[in-house]
Amino acid sequence: MAASKKAVLGPLVGAVDQGTSSTRFLVFNSKTAELLSHHQVEIKQEFPREGWVEQDPKEILHSVYECIEKTCEKLGQLNIDISNIKAIGVSNQRETTVVWDKLTGEPLYNAVVWLDLRTQSTVENLSKRIPGNNNFVKSKTGLPLSTYFSAVKLRWLLDNVRKVQKAVEEKRALFGTIDSWLIWSLTGGANGGVHCTDVTNASRTMLFNIHSLEWDKELCEFFGIPMEILPNVRSSSEIYGLMKISHSLKAGALEGVPISGCLGDQSAALVGQMCFQDGQAKNTYGTGCFLLCNTGHKCVFSDHGLLTTVAYKLGRDKPVYYALEGSVAIAGAVIRWLRDNLGIIQSSEEIEKLAKEVGTSYGCYFVPAFSGLYAPYWEPSARGIICGLTQFTNKCHIAFAALEAVCFQTREILDAMNRDCGIPLSHLQVDGGMTSNKILMQLQADILYIPVVKPSMPETTALGAAMAAGAAEGVGVWSLEPEDLSAVTMERFEPQINAEESEIRYSTWKKAVMKSMGWVTTQSPESGDPSIFCSLPLGFFIVSSMVMLIGARYISGIP
């Protein structure tokens, strides 16, 4: 019997999408932007102490290998020739910090995740050294001094991990965000791996001057970071190096394929949503929630708690574009918390079913400030609360309140964005894993009181990385010219409640947010000291006890 003929689809482009909760590898047709196949693997998060969040860099790398291998197998089953994959792009969770040994390729500590709070006292100490009339950190980086960004995480590793200190002394240490760790490993690792990052990821470290597009000597001295451990900064679309397949990877046909696109996940989604014009914006619902508005070639500094960041630079000789960003720490992570910590759902998809049963939170409000509050408050002392509970409240109301919380947080950053830009958004373009939840999307339209528009192909983060990789000089299989970009079909959600009801719900939410602030007062989680709880008001324990009681009742089946 003759071998079946492989389908010819023209040039294909792969994308590694390495997020906080999972890793994916996706393959797109560069001419139509059609998603042909993908594979996803969930990533473990470790919480060694209160406020600490870590991941294993080797597990992350192996998950990338597994996703590439499984996707290539699926393409083979579809009779698609993987030798047509002409380029690979990388999109990644930003700020998460890795230090590794360049001689052995071994990580010197777990990856310190962007959500991690251990550096709060470091931030407090550093902030005392910034003159009130000259916040050079914010003016150079566009970022507030916060536990969120890489510089303070790296400072903590240098201060507290002897293996890191020794490797720096012996000139063996390399630092990078997840993109750097993956590109270095995928291009050979200890055998000639390329140590680089792109401008979007560099702009999230608090060490990068977003005006000169270079590592900043003054910032590195302020944080005490040796510049020789930093990766080379490149554009978001150029050939960084070629794939060198690990012995553990069977997808040998990808050997020698260029890695030619690199974007932090939120910038990748902006590109994937084709927000190339000044004033275009998108909101991504992942572990956190991130609203980005393209501000063109100019840095716009916010008066309302937003960040100024690099949006993309699609080629070595191409201009840089900037964005205003509203960052919310906890979005999809609250669903995972309901699943893993309270056990009131068995899978993330169940949240929609529970919320649908009641159709309201019945006056219950959930502020998931597990890592403090990000934009627009930047309040590290906040912690999560559930308030407005009565004896009538059940797990369905809490599920609904969790979804509402994501929408209210988006409303807060959208309001800040509108005030900074001066022109209110007429609709919101959305993407990310949570957008498959129709109740969430309708709630979002109701709470914003503008239409919410969702692409039928929700994998816009991976698409953005693939577009950058395929458009790179020397690859040239993906045109970013407006006339060549594929038309995208959209699903639209219109507001279905009146504006007055929307405003009442929003103002009650803001009251709940105020109550979440000031929980952590005298003790930083950096020390991991259990006495932190002595500083918390009694209300914390009452709310926590009620939440645990509700969780326990439903786990045990008590109505």
Coordinates of C-alpha atoms in Angstrom, one line a residue:
M1 CA 0.0 0.0 0.0
A2 CA 1.4 3.4 -0.9
A3 CA 2.3 5.8 1.8
S4 CA -0.4 8.5 2.3
K5 CA 0.6 11.8 0.8
K6 CA 1.4 14.7 3.2
A7 CA -0.9 17.7 3.0
V8 CA 0.8 20.8 1.5
L9 CA -0.3 23.9 3.4
G10 CA 2.5 26.3 2.6
P11 CA 4.8 27.7 5.3
L12 CA 3.9 27.0 8.9
V13 CA 5.0 28.8 12.1
G14 CA 5.2 27.3 15.6
A15 CA 4.8 29.2 18.9
V16 CA 5.8 28.3 22.4
D17 CA 3.3 30.0 24.8
Q18 CA 4.7 29.5 28.3
G19 CA 2.3 30.9 30.8
T20 CA 2.0 30.9 34.6
S21 CA -0.5 28.0 34.7
S22 CA 0.4 26.1 31.6
T23 CA 2.7 25.6 28.6
R24 CA 1.5 25.2 25.0
F25 CA 3.0 24.7 21.6
L26 CA 0.8 25.8 18.7
V27 CA 1.3 25.6 14.9
F28 CA -0.3 28.1 12.5
N29 CA -0.6 28.4 8.8
S30 CA 1.3 31.6 8.0
K31 CA -0.9 32.5 5.0
T32 CA -4.3 32.2 6.7
A33 CA -3.4 32.4 10.5
E34 CA -5.4 29.2 10.9
L35 CA -4.5 27.2 14.1
L36 CA -3.6 23.7 12.8
S37 CA -2.7 21.8 16.0
H38 CA -1.5 22.4 19.6
H39 CA -0.7 20.6 22.9
Q40 CA -1.0 21.9 26.4
V41 CA 0.6 20.9 29.7
E42 CA -0.3 22.3 33.2
I43 CA 2.6 23.7 35.2
K44 CA 2.9 23.2 39.0
Q45 CA 3.2 26.2 41.3
E46 CA 4.9 25.9 44.6
F47 CA 4.1 27.9 47.7
P48 CA 7.0 27.2 50.1
R49 CA 6.0 30.0 52.5
E50 CA 3.2 32.6 52.9
G51 CA 3.4 35.0 50.0
W52 CA 6.1 33.0 48.1
V53 CA 5.4 31.6 44.6
E54 CA 7.9 29.5 42.8
Q55 CA 8.2 27.2 39.7
D56 CA 10.8 24.6 38.7
P57 CA 12.6 26.0 35.6
K58 CA 13.5 22.4 34.5
E59 CA 9.8 21.4 34.7
I60 CA 9.0 24.4 32.5
L61 CA 11.6 23.5 30.0
H62 CA 10.5 19.8 29.9
S63 CA 6.9 20.9 29.4
V64 CA 8.0 22.9 26.3
Y65 CA 9.7 19.8 24.9
E66 CA 6.7 17.7 25.7
C67 CA 4.3 20.2 24.0
I68 CA 6.5 20.4 20.9
E69 CA 6.7 16.6 20.6
K70 CA 3.0 16.0 21.1
T71 CA 2.0 18.7 18.7
C72 CA 4.3 17.3 16.0
E73 CA 2.8 13.9 16.6
K74 CA -0.7 15.4 16.1
L75 CA 0.4 17.1 12.9
G76 CA 1.7 13.8 11.6
Q77 CA -1.7 12.2 12.4
L78 CA -3.3 15.0 10.4
N79 CA -0.9 14.2 7.5
I80 CA 0.8 17.6 7.8
D81 CA 4.5 17.7 7.1
I82 CA 6.3 19.3 10.0
S83 CA 9.3 20.1 7.8
N84 CA 7.1 23.0 6.7
I85 CA 7.6 24.7 10.1
K86 CA 9.8 27.5 9.0
A87 CA 10.2 29.5 12.3
I88 CA 9.3 29.4 16.0
G89 CA 8.2 32.2 18.2
V90 CA 8.3 32.4 22.0
S91 CA 5.7 34.1 24.3
N92 CA 6.1 33.9 28.0
Q93 CA 4.9 34.9 31.5
R94 CA 6.8 38.1 32.2
E95 CA 8.9 39.2 35.2
T96 CA 9.4 35.6 36.5
T97 CA 13.1 35.4 37.4
V98 CA 15.6 32.6 36.7
V99 CA 19.3 32.3 37.5
W100 CA 21.3 29.4 36.1
D101 CA 24.8 28.0 35.7
K102 CA 26.0 28.6 32.1
L103 CA 28.5 25.8 32.4
T104 CA 26.1 23.0 33.5
G105 CA 22.8 24.5 32.3
E106 CA 21.4 23.8 35.8
P107 CA 19.1 26.4 37.5
L108 CA 20.6 27.7 40.7
Y109 CA 17.2 28.2 42.4
N110 CA 13.5 27.8 41.5
A111 CA 12.0 30.5 39.2
V112 CA 10.6 33.3 41.4
V113 CA 7.2 34.0 39.9
W114 CA 5.9 37.4 39.1
L115 CA 3.1 37.0 41.8
D116 CA 5.7 36.4 44.6
L117 CA 5.7 38.8 47.6
R118 CA 8.8 37.8 49.5
T119 CA 10.6 41.0 48.4
Q120 CA 8.2 43.5 50.1
S121 CA 10.7 44.6 52.7
T122 CA 13.4 44.9 50.0
V123 CA 11.0 47.2 48.1
E124 CA 10.3 49.3 51.3
N125 CA 14.0 49.7 52.0
L126 CA 14.8 50.7 48.4
S127 CA 11.9 53.1 48.2
K128 CA 13.5 55.1 51.0
R129 CA 16.5 55.7 48.7
I130 CA 14.5 57.3 45.9
P131 CA 14.3 61.1 46.2
G132 CA 10.7 62.3 46.4
N133 CA 11.3 64.9 43.7
N134 CA 13.2 62.6 41.4
N135 CA 11.7 59.1 40.9
F136 CA 14.4 58.1 38.5
V137 CA 13.2 54.4 38.6
K138 CA 9.7 55.3 37.3
S139 CA 11.0 57.9 34.8
K140 CA 13.5 55.5 33.2
T141 CA 11.4 52.3 33.4
G142 CA 7.8 53.4 33.4
L143 CA 7.2 51.1 36.4
P144 CA 6.5 51.7 40.1
L145 CA 8.9 50.1 42.6
S146 CA 7.1 46.9 43.3
T147 CA 7.5 43.2 44.2
Y148 CA 6.0 42.5 40.7
F149 CA 9.2 43.2 38.7
S150 CA 12.4 41.2 38.2
A151 CA 15.0 43.5 39.7
V152 CA 13.9 43.0 43.3
K153 CA 13.5 39.2 42.8
L154 CA 17.1 39.0 41.5
R155 CA 18.3 41.2 44.4
W156 CA 16.7 38.7 46.8
L157 CA 18.4 35.7 45.1
L158 CA 21.8 37.5 45.3
D159 CA 21.2 38.3 49.0
N160 CA 19.8 34.9 50.1
V161 CA 20.9 32.0 47.9
R162 CA 24.6 31.0 48.4
K163 CA 24.7 29.0 45.1
V164 CA 23.7 32.1 43.2
Q165 CA 26.2 34.3 45.0
K166 CA 29.0 31.7 44.3
A167 CA 28.1 31.4 40.6
V168 CA 28.2 35.2 40.3
E169 CA 31.6 35.4 42.0
E170 CA 32.9 32.7 39.6
K171 CA 31.4 34.3 36.5
R172 CA 29.2 31.3 35.9
A173 CA 25.7 32.9 36.5
L174 CA 23.2 33.9 33.9
F175 CA 20.0 35.8 34.7
G176 CA 16.9 35.8 32.5
T177 CA 13.2 35.9 32.5
I178 CA 11.5 32.8 31.1
D179 CA 12.0 33.8 27.5
S180 CA 15.8 33.9 28.0
W181 CA 15.9 30.6 29.9
L182 CA 13.9 28.9 27.1
I183 CA 15.8 30.5 24.1
W184 CA 19.2 29.7 25.7
S185 CA 18.1 26.1 26.4
L186 CA 16.5 25.5 23.0
T187 CA 19.5 26.9 21.1
G188 CA 22.0 24.6 22.7
G189 CA 22.1 25.5 26.4
A190 CA 25.6 24.9 27.8
N191 CA 26.7 24.0 24.3
G192 CA 26.5 27.5 22.7
G193 CA 23.0 28.6 23.8
V194 CA 22.1 32.1 22.9
H195 CA 21.6 34.4 26.0
C196 CA 19.1 37.0 24.9
T197 CA 15.8 38.7 25.6
D198 CA 13.6 41.1 23.7
V199 CA 12.7 44.7 24.5
T200 CA 9.2 43.8 25.8
N201 CA 10.6 41.4 28.4
A202 CA 13.5 43.6 29.3
S203 CA 11.1 46.5 29.9
R204 CA 9.6 44.4 32.8
T205 CA 12.8 44.0 34.8
M206 CA 13.1 47.5 36.3
L207 CA 16.7 47.5 35.0
F208 CA 15.9 48.6 31.4
N209 CA 15.8 52.2 30.2
I210 CA 12.7 52.3 27.9
H211 CA 13.9 55.5 26.2
S212 CA 17.4 54.4 25.2
L213 CA 16.3 50.7 24.9
E214 CA 19.4 49.6 26.9
W215 CA 20.2 48.1 30.3
D216 CA 20.7 51.2 32.5
K217 CA 23.9 51.5 34.5
E218 CA 22.4 53.7 37.2
L219 CA 19.5 51.3 37.7
C220 CA 21.8 48.3 37.9
E221 CA 23.9 50.1 40.5
F222 CA 20.8 51.1 42.5
F223 CA 19.6 47.5 42.7
G224 CA 23.1 46.1 43.0
I225 CA 22.9 43.9 39.9
P226 CA 26.1 42.9 38.1
M227 CA 25.5 43.8 34.4
E228 CA 27.5 40.9 33.1
I229 CA 24.8 38.4 34.1
L230 CA 22.1 40.2 32.0
P231 CA 21.0 38.8 28.6
N232 CA 21.6 40.7 25.3
V233 CA 18.5 42.8 24.4
R234 CA 17.2 42.2 20.9
S235 CA 14.1 43.3 18.9
S236 CA 10.9 41.2 19.1
S237 CA 11.3 39.9 15.6
E238 CA 14.7 38.7 14.4
I239 CA 16.6 35.4 14.2
Y240 CA 18.1 34.8 17.7
G241 CA 19.4 31.3 17.0
L242 CA 18.5 27.9 15.6
M243 CA 16.8 25.0 17.4
K244 CA 19.1 22.4 18.7
I245 CA 16.9 19.4 19.7
S246 CA 17.4 17.9 23.1
H247 CA 18.1 14.1 23.1
S248 CA 14.8 13.8 24.9
L249 CA 12.9 15.3 22.0
K250 CA 11.8 13.1 19.1
A251 CA 10.6 16.0 16.8
G252 CA 14.0 16.0 15.0
A253 CA 12.5 17.8 12.0
L254 CA 12.7 21.0 14.0
E255 CA 16.5 20.8 14.3
G256 CA 17.9 24.0 12.7
V257 CA 14.5 25.8 12.6
P258 CA 15.1 29.5 13.5
I259 CA 13.7 30.9 16.8
S260 CA 12.8 34.4 15.4
G261 CA 10.1 35.9 17.5
C262 CA 10.0 36.8 21.2
L263 CA 7.4 38.8 23.1
G264 CA 6.2 38.9 26.7
D265 CA 2.8 37.4 26.7
Q266 CA 0.8 40.6 27.0
S267 CA 2.7 42.2 24.1
A268 CA 2.2 39.0 22.1
A269 CA -1.6 39.3 22.6
L270 CA -1.5 43.0 21.5
V271 CA 0.2 41.9 18.3
G272 CA -2.1 38.8 17.9
Q273 CA -5.2 41.1 18.3
M274 CA -3.6 43.3 15.6
C275 CA -3.7 46.4 17.8
F276 CA -1.1 48.2 15.6
Q277 CA -2.7 51.6 15.7
D278 CA -2.3 54.3 18.4
G279 CA -5.3 54.0 20.7
Q280 CA -6.2 50.3 20.0
A281 CA -6.4 48.2 23.2
K282 CA -7.0 44.6 24.3
N283 CA -7.6 42.8 27.6
T284 CA -6.2 39.3 28.2
Y285 CA -7.8 37.1 30.8
G286 CA -5.2 34.6 32.1
T287 CA -3.7 33.9 35.5
G288 CA -3.9 37.7 35.9
C289 CA -5.7 40.2 33.8
F290 CA -3.9 42.7 31.6
L291 CA -5.3 45.7 29.6
L292 CA -2.8 47.2 27.1
C293 CA -3.4 50.3 25.0
N294 CA -1.0 51.0 22.1
T295 CA 0.3 54.6 22.5
G296 CA 2.4 54.6 19.3
H297 CA 6.0 55.9 19.3
K298 CA 5.6 58.0 22.4
C299 CA 5.9 57.0 26.1
V300 CA 2.7 58.1 27.9
F301 CA 3.1 58.3 31.6
S302 CA 0.0 57.6 33.7
D303 CA -1.5 59.8 36.4
H304 CA -3.9 57.0 37.4
G305 CA -1.8 54.0 38.4
L306 CA -1.1 52.4 35.0
L307 CA 2.3 51.3 33.8
T308 CA 4.3 52.6 30.8
T309 CA 5.8 49.7 28.9
V310 CA 7.3 48.6 25.6
A311 CA 4.6 47.2 23.4
Y312 CA 6.8 45.7 20.6
K313 CA 9.7 46.3 18.2
L314 CA 9.1 44.1 15.2
G315 CA 12.6 44.1 13.7
R316 CA 16.1 45.4 14.3
D317 CA 15.6 48.4 12.2
K318 CA 11.9 48.9 13.0
P319 CA 10.6 51.6 15.3
V320 CA 9.6 50.8 18.9
Y321 CA 6.0 51.1 20.0
Y322 CA 4.9 51.7 23.6
A323 CA 1.8 50.9 25.6
L324 CA -0.1 51.9 28.7
E325 CA -0.9 48.8 30.8
G326 CA -3.3 48.1 33.6
S327 CA -2.2 44.9 35.5
V328 CA -4.4 42.8 37.7
A329 CA -2.6 40.1 39.6
I330 CA -5.5 37.6 40.2
A331 CA -8.0 36.7 37.5
G332 CA -7.9 33.0 36.4
A333 CA -5.9 32.3 39.5
V334 CA -9.0 32.8 41.6
I335 CA -10.7 30.0 39.8
R336 CA -7.7 27.8 40.4
W337 CA -7.8 28.8 44.0
L338 CA -11.5 27.8 44.3
R339 CA -10.6 24.4 42.7
D340 CA -7.3 23.6 44.5
N341 CA -7.7 25.4 47.9
L342 CA -11.4 25.3 48.7
G343 CA -12.4 22.3 46.5
I344 CA -15.8 23.7 45.6
I345 CA -15.2 22.9 41.9
Q346 CA -13.4 19.9 40.4
S347 CA -12.4 21.6 37.2
S348 CA -12.0 25.2 36.1
E349 CA -14.8 24.8 33.6
E350 CA -17.3 24.0 36.4
I351 CA -17.3 27.7 37.6
E352 CA -19.6 28.7 34.7
K353 CA -22.1 26.0 35.6
L354 CA -22.2 27.0 39.3
A355 CA -22.5 30.7 38.5
K356 CA -25.3 30.0 36.0
E357 CA -27.4 28.2 38.7
V358 CA -27.9 31.4 40.7
G359 CA -27.2 34.2 38.1
T360 CA -26.2 36.6 40.9
S361 CA -23.8 36.9 43.8
Y362 CA -26.7 37.9 46.1
G363 CA -24.7 40.7 47.6
C364 CA -21.5 38.7 48.1
Y365 CA -18.3 40.4 46.9
F366 CA -14.9 38.7 46.5
V367 CA -11.7 40.8 46.4
P368 CA -9.0 38.3 45.4
A369 CA -6.0 40.4 46.6
F370 CA -3.9 37.3 47.2
S371 CA -0.7 39.2 46.2
G372 CA -1.8 42.6 47.2
L373 CA -3.5 44.9 44.7
Y374 CA -1.9 45.9 41.5
A375 CA -3.3 48.6 39.2
P376 CA -4.6 51.1 39.8
Y377 CA -3.9 50.9 43.6
W378 CA -0.4 49.4 43.9
E379 CA -1.3 48.5 47.5
P380 CA 0.9 45.6 48.8
S381 CA -0.8 45.6 52.2
A382 CA -4.1 44.3 50.7
R383 CA -5.2 40.7 51.1
G384 CA -8.2 38.7 49.8
I385 CA -11.6 39.1 51.4
I386 CA -15.1 37.7 50.8
C387 CA -17.7 40.0 52.3
G388 CA -21.5 40.4 52.3
L389 CA -22.0 36.8 53.4
T390 CA -25.3 35.7 54.9
Q391 CA -26.7 32.3 55.9
F392 CA -28.2 32.2 52.4
T393 CA -24.8 32.4 50.7
N394 CA -23.7 29.2 49.1
K395 CA -20.8 28.1 46.8
C396 CA -22.7 29.2 43.7
H397 CA -22.9 32.8 44.9
I398 CA -19.1 32.7 45.7
A399 CA -18.4 31.3 42.2
F400 CA -20.5 34.1 40.7
A401 CA -18.7 36.7 42.9
A402 CA -15.3 35.3 41.8
L403 CA -16.3 35.9 38.1
E404 CA -17.7 39.4 39.0
A405 CA -14.3 40.2 40.7
V406 CA -12.5 39.7 37.4
C407 CA -14.9 42.0 35.7
F408 CA -14.8 44.7 38.4
Q409 CA -11.0 44.7 38.4
T410 CA -11.1 45.2 34.6
R411 CA -13.5 48.1 35.0
E412 CA -11.1 49.8 37.4
I413 CA -8.2 49.6 35.0
L414 CA -10.4 50.6 32.0
D415 CA -11.6 53.7 33.9
A416 CA -7.9 54.6 34.6
M417 CA -7.0 54.0 30.9
N418 CA -9.9 56.2 29.7
R419 CA -8.8 59.0 32.1
D420 CA -5.2 58.8 30.9
C421 CA -6.0 58.6 27.2
G422 CA -8.8 61.1 27.3
I423 CA -10.8 59.1 24.7
P424 CA -13.0 56.4 26.2
L425 CA -12.9 53.0 24.5
S426 CA -16.1 52.3 22.6
H427 CA -15.6 48.5 22.9
L428 CA -13.2 46.1 24.5
Q429 CA -11.2 43.5 22.5
V430 CA -10.6 40.4 24.7
D431 CA -8.7 37.2 24.6
G432 CA -7.2 34.5 26.9
G433 CA -8.4 31.2 28.3
M434 CA -11.2 32.7 30.5
T435 CA -13.0 34.2 27.5
S436 CA -14.5 30.8 26.7
N437 CA -16.8 31.5 29.8
K438 CA -19.9 33.1 28.3
I439 CA -21.2 34.2 31.7
L440 CA -17.9 36.0 32.4
M441 CA -18.0 37.8 29.0
Q442 CA -21.7 38.9 29.5
L443 CA -20.9 40.1 33.0
Q444 CA -17.9 42.0 31.6
A445 CA -20.1 43.8 29.1
D446 CA -22.7 44.6 31.8
I447 CA -20.1 46.0 34.3
L448 CA -18.2 48.0 31.7
Y449 CA -21.4 49.1 29.9
I450 CA -19.7 48.8 26.5
P451 CA -19.7 45.9 24.1
V452 CA -17.1 43.1 24.6
V453 CA -15.6 41.7 21.4
K454 CA -13.9 38.3 21.3
P455 CA -12.1 36.6 18.4
S456 CA -13.4 33.2 17.4
M457 CA -9.8 31.9 17.7
P458 CA -8.9 32.9 21.2
E459 CA -5.1 31.9 21.1
T460 CA -4.0 35.4 20.3
T461 CA -0.9 35.3 22.5
A462 CA 0.5 32.4 20.6
L463 CA -0.6 34.0 17.3
G464 CA 1.3 37.2 18.1
A465 CA 4.5 35.2 18.8
A466 CA 4.0 33.3 15.6
M467 CA 3.4 36.5 13.6
A468 CA 6.6 38.0 15.0
A469 CA 8.6 34.9 14.2
G470 CA 7.2 34.5 10.7
A471 CA 7.7 38.1 9.8
A472 CA 11.4 38.2 10.9
E473 CA 14.1 39.2 8.4
G474 CA 15.6 36.0 7.0
V475 CA 12.3 34.1 7.5
G476 CA 9.7 36.3 5.7
V477 CA 6.8 33.9 5.6
W478 CA 4.3 36.1 7.4
S479 CA 3.3 39.5 6.1
L480 CA 2.3 42.2 8.7
E481 CA 1.1 44.6 6.0
P482 CA -2.5 45.7 6.9
E483 CA -3.8 44.5 3.5
D484 CA -2.3 41.0 4.1
L485 CA -3.6 40.4 7.6
S486 CA -6.4 37.8 7.8
A487 CA -9.8 39.0 8.7
V488 CA -10.9 37.7 12.1
T489 CA -14.4 36.6 12.9
M490 CA -15.6 38.0 16.2
E491 CA -18.3 37.2 18.8
R492 CA -19.9 40.3 20.4
F493 CA -21.4 40.7 23.9
E494 CA -23.7 43.7 24.4
P495 CA -24.6 45.1 27.8
Q496 CA -27.9 43.7 29.0
I497 CA -28.5 45.6 32.3
N498 CA -29.2 49.3 32.7
A499 CA -26.4 51.8 33.5
E500 CA -27.7 52.6 36.9
E501 CA -27.6 49.0 38.1
S502 CA -24.1 48.6 36.7
E503 CA -22.9 51.7 38.6
I504 CA -24.5 50.5 41.9
R505 CA -22.7 47.1 41.7
Y506 CA -19.4 48.8 40.8
S507 CA -19.6 51.3 43.7
T508 CA -20.3 48.4 46.2
W509 CA -17.3 46.6 44.8
K510 CA -15.1 49.7 45.4
K511 CA -16.3 49.7 49.1
A512 CA -15.2 46.0 49.3
V513 CA -11.8 46.9 47.9
M514 CA -11.3 49.6 50.6
K515 CA -12.0 46.9 53.2
S516 CA -9.3 44.6 51.7
M517 CA -6.5 47.2 52.4
G518 CA -4.2 47.4 55.3
W519 CA -4.3 43.7 56.4
V520 CA -0.5 43.3 56.4
T521 CA 0.8 46.0 58.7
T522 CA 3.9 45.2 60.7
Q523 CA 5.5 42.1 59.3
S524 CA 6.8 41.3 55.8
P525 CA 6.2 37.8 54.3
E526 CA 9.9 37.9 53.3
S527 CA 10.9 36.4 56.6
G528 CA 8.3 33.7 56.5
D529 CA 7.6 34.4 60.2
P530 CA 4.3 32.9 61.3
S531 CA 3.9 35.9 63.7
I532 CA 2.7 37.8 60.6
F533 CA -0.8 36.6 61.6
C534 CA -0.5 38.5 64.9
S535 CA -0.7 41.8 62.9
L536 CA -3.9 40.9 61.1
P537 CA -7.3 42.3 62.3
L538 CA -9.8 39.9 63.8
G539 CA -12.0 40.3 60.6
F540 CA -9.4 38.4 58.7
F541 CA -9.9 35.3 60.8
I542 CA -13.7 35.7 60.8
V543 CA -13.9 35.9 57.0
S544 CA -11.3 33.1 56.6
S545 CA -13.2 30.8 59.0
M546 CA -16.5 31.4 57.2
V547 CA -14.8 30.7 53.8
M548 CA -13.3 27.4 55.2
L549 CA -16.6 26.5 56.8
I550 CA -18.5 27.0 53.5
G551 CA -15.8 25.0 51.6
A552 CA -15.9 22.2 54.2
R553 CA -19.7 22.0 54.1
Y554 CA -19.7 21.6 50.3
I555 CA -16.8 19.2 50.2
S556 CA -18.6 17.0 52.6
G557 CA -21.9 17.3 50.8
I558 CA -23.7 19.2 53.6
P559 CA -26.4 21.5 52.0

